[in-house]
CSV table of C-alpha atoms in Angstrom, one decimal:
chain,number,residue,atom,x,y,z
T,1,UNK,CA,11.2,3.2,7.1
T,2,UNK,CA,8.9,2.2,9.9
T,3,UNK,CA,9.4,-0.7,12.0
T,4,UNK,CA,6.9,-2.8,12.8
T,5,UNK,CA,6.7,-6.1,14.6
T,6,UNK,CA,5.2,-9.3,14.9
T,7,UNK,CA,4.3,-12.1,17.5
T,8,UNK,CA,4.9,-14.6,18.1
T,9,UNK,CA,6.4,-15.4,14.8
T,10,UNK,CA,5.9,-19.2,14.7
T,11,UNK,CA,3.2,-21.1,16.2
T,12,UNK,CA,2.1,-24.5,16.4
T,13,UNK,CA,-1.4,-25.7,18.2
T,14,UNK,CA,-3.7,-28.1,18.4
T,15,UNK,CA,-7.4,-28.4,16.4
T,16,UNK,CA,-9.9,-26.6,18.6
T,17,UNK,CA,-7.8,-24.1,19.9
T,18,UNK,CA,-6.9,-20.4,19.9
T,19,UNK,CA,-4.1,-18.1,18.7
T,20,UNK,CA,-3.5,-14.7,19.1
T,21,UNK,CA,-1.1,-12.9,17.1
T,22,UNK,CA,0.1,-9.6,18.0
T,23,UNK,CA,1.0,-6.6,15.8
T,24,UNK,CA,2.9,-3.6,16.8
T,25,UNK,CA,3.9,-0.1,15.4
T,26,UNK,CA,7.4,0.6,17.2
T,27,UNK,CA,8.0,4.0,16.5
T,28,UNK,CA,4.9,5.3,15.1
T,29,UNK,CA,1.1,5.7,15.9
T,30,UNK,CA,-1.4,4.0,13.8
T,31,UNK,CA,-4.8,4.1,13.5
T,32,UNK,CA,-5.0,1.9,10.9
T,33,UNK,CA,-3.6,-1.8,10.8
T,34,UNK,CA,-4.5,-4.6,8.0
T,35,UNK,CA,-4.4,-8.2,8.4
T,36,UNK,CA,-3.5,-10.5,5.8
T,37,UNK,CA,-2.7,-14.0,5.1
T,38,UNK,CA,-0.9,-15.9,2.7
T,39,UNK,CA,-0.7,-19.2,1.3
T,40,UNK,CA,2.4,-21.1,-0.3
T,41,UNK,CA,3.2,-19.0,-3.7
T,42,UNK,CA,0.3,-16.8,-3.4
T,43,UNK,CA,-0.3,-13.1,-3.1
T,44,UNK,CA,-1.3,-11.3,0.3
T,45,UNK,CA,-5.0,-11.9,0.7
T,46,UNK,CA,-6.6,-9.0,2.8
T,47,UNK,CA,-8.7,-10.4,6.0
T,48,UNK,CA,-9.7,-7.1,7.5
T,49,UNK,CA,-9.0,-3.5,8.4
T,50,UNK,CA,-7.7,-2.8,12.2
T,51,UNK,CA,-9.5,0.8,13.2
T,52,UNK,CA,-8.4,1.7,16.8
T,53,UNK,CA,-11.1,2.2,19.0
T,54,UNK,CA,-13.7,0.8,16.5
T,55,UNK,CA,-14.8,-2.1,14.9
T,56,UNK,CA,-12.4,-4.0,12.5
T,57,UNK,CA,-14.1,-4.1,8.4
T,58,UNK,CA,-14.0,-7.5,7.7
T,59,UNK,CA,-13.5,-8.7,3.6
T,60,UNK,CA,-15.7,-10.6,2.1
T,61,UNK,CA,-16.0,-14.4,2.6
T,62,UNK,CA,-13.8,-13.9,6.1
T,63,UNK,CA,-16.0,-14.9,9.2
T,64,UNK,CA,-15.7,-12.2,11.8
T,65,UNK,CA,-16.5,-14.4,14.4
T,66,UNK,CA,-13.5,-16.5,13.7
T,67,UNK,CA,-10.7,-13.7,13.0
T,68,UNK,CA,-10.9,-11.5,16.2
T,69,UNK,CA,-9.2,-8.4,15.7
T,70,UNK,CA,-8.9,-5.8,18.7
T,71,UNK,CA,-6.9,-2.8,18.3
T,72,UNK,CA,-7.3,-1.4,21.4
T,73,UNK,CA,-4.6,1.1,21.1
T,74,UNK,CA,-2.9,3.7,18.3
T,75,UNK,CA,0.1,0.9,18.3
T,76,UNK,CA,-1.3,-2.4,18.9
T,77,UNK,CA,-3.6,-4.7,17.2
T,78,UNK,CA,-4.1,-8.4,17.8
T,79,UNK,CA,-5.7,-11.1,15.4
T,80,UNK,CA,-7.4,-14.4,17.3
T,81,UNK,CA,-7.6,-17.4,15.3
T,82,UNK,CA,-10.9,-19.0,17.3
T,83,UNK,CA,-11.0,-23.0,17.1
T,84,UNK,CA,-8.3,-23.2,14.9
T,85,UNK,CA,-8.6,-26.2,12.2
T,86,UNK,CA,-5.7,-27.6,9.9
T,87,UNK,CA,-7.4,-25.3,6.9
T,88,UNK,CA,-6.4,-22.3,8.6
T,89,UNK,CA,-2.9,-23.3,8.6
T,90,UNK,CA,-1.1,-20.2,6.6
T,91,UNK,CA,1.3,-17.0,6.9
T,92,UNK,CA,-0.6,-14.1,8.7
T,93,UNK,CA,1.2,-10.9,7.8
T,94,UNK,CA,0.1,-7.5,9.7
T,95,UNK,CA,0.9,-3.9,7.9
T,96,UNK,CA,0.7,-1.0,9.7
T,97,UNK,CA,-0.8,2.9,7.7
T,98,UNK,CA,1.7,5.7,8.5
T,99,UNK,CA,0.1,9.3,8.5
T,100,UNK,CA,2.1,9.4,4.9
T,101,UNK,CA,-0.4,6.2,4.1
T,102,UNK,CA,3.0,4.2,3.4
T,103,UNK,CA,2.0,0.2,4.1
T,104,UNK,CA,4.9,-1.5,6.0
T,105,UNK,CA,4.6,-5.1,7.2
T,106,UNK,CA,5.4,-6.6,10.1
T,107,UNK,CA,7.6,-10.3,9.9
T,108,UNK,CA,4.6,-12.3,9.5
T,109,UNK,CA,3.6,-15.2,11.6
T,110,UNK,CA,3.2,-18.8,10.5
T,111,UNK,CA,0.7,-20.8,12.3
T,112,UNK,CA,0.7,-24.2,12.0
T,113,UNK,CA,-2.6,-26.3,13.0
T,114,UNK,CA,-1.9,-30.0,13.9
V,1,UNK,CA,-14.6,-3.7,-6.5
V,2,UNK,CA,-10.8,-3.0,-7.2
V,3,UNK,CA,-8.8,-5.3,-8.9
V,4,UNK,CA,-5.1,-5.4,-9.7
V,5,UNK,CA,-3.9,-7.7,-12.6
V,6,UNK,CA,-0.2,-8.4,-12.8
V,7,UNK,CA,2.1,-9.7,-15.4
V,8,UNK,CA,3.7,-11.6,-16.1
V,9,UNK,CA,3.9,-14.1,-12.9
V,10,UNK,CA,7.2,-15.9,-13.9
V,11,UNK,CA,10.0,-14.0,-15.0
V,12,UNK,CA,13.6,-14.9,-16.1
V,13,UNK,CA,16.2,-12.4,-17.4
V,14,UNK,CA,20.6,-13.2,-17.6
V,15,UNK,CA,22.0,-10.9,-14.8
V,16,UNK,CA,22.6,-7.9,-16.4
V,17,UNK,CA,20.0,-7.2,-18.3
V,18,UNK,CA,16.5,-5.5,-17.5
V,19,UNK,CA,13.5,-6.6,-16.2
V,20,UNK,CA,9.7,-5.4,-16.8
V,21,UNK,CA,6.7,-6.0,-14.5
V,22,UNK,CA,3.3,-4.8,-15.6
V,23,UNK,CA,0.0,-3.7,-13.7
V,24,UNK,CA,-3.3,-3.1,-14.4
V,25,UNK,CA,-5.7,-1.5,-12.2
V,26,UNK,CA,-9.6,-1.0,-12.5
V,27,UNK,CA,-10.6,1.6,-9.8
V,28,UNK,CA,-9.5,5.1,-11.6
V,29,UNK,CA,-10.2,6.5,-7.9
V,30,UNK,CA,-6.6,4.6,-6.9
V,31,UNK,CA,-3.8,7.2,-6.3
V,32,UNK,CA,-1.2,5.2,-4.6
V,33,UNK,CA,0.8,2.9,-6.6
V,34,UNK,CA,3.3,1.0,-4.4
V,35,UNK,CA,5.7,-2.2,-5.5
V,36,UNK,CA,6.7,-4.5,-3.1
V,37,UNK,CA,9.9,-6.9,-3.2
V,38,UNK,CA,9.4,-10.2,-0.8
V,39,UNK,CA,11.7,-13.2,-0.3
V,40,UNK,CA,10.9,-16.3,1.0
V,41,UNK,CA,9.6,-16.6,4.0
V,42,UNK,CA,9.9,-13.1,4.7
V,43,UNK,CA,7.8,-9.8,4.9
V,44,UNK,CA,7.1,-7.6,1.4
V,45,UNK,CA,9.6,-4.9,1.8
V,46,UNK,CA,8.8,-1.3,0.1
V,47,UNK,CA,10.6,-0.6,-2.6
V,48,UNK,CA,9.1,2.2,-4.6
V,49,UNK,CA,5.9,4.0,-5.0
V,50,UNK,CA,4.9,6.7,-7.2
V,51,UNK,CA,1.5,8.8,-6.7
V,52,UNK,CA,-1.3,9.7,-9.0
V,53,UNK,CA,-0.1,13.0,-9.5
V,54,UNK,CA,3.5,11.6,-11.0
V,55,UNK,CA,4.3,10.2,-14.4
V,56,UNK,CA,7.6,8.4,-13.5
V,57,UNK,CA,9.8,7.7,-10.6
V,58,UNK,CA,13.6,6.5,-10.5
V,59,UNK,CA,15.4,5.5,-7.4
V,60,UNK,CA,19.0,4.5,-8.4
V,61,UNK,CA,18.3,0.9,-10.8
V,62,UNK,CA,14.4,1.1,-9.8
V,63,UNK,CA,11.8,3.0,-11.4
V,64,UNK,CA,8.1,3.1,-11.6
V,65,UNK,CA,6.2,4.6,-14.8
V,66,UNK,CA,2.1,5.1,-14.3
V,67,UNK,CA,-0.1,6.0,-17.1
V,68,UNK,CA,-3.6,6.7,-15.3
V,69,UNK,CA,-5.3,6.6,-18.8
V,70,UNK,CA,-4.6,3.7,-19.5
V,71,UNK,CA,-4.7,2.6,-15.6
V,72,UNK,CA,-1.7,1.0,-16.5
V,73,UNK,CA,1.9,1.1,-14.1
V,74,UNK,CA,4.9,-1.2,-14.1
V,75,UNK,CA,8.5,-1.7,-12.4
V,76,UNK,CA,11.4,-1.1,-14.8
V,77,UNK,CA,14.6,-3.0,-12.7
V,78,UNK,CA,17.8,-2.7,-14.8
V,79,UNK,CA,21.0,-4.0,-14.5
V,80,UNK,CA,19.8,-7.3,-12.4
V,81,UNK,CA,21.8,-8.8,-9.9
V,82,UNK,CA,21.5,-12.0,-8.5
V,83,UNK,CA,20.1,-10.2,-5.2
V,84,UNK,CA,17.3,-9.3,-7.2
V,85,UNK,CA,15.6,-12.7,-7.6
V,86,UNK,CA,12.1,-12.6,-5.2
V,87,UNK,CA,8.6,-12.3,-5.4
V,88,UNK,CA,7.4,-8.7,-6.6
V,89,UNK,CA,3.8,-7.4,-5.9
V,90,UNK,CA,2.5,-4.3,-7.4
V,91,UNK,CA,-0.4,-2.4,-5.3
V,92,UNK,CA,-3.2,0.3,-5.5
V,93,UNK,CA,-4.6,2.1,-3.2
V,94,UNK,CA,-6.7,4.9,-2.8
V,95,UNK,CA,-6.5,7.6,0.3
V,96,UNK,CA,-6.2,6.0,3.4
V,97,UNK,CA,-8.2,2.8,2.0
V,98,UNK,CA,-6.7,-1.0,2.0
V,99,UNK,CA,-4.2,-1.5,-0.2
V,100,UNK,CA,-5.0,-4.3,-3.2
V,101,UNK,CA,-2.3,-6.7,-4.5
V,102,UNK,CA,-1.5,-8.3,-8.1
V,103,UNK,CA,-0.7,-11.5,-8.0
V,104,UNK,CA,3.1,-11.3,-8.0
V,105,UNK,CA,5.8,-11.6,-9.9
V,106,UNK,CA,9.0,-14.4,-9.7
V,107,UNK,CA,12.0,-13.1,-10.7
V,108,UNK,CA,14.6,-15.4,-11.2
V,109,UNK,CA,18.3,-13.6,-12.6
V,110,UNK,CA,20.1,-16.2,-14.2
V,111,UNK,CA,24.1,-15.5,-13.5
């Protein structure tokens, strides 16, 4: 299948402050990436939908202006967590659309907010 | 909007034996059914999918059955082995749209 990866994959920061998580396509293009994140025995909870060279479609009840996403090019997409707070503390899992529209997930990343 | 109901969220079966998960969608536009297989701490792997257009799907002790009358789908695993126990989500999706997730599955194959 498709490889795609994830960065970093563990982070730890401070209240107030910023993360940015990376997601990458390896060995294909994407114009489509989805961010999701997940809590402790939960399912995968859809944040948005990464378009290259557009605007990313937030879900509903996800603040825009908190999740950054930039996807800049057909193989990278990046997720800011703006003023992070302890709440916001989860597992933040990219996928990646092939042109087959086959999902396949990067390693996720597990922020942790102190 | 789409919703994806899955059952049931604990399972249990003796190694061996066969084990069924069950999903319900409600968008009868979905055409994508795919079933994911996560362990912990890791990322949901692909295991099978099966398309709108396709009544049943086997891949070895894995197979996928989708009724889209009854908007019904489920895994069929037999012969567990203990590598089986993890988390298993079923999905719909529709073209190139997001993909939506049940609420998993914990399999646990008692030895």
């Amino acid at each position: 299948g498709a490889v795609v990866s994830q960065h970093p994959s563990r982070v730890i920061c401070k209240s107030g402050t910023s993360v940015k998580i990376e997601c990458r396509s390896l060995d294909f293009q994407a114009t489509t990436m989805f961010w999701y994140r997940q809590f402790p025995k939960q399912s995968l909870m859809l944040m948005a939908t990464s378009n290259e060279g557009s605007k990313a479609t937030y879900e509903q009840g996800v603040e825009k202006d908190k999740f950054l996403i930039n996807h800049a090019s057909l193989t990278l997409s990046t997720l800011t967590v703006t003023s992070a707070h302890p709440e916001d503390s989860s597992f933040y899992i990219c996928s990646a659309l092939t042109k087959d529209n086959e999902q396949f997930f990067g390693p996720g990343t597990r922020l942790t907010v102190l | 909007g789409e919703n994806v109901e899955q059952h049931p969220s604990t399972l249990s079966v003796q190694e061996g034996d066969s084990a069924v998960i069950k999903c319900t969608y409600s968008d009868s536009a979905s055409n994508y059914f795919p079933w994911y297989k996560q362990e912990l701490g890791k990322r949901p792997q692909l295991i099978i999918d099966i398309r709108s257009n396709v009544g049943e799907k086997k891949d070895q002790r894995i197979a996928v059955t989708l009724n889209k009358t009854a908007k019904h789908f489920s895994l069929h695993i037999t012969e567990t082995q203990p590598e089986d126990s993890a988390v298993y989500f079923c999905a719909a999706s529709w073209g190139t749209s997001k993909i939506i997730f049940g609420s998993g599955t914990r399999l646990s194959i008692r030895p």
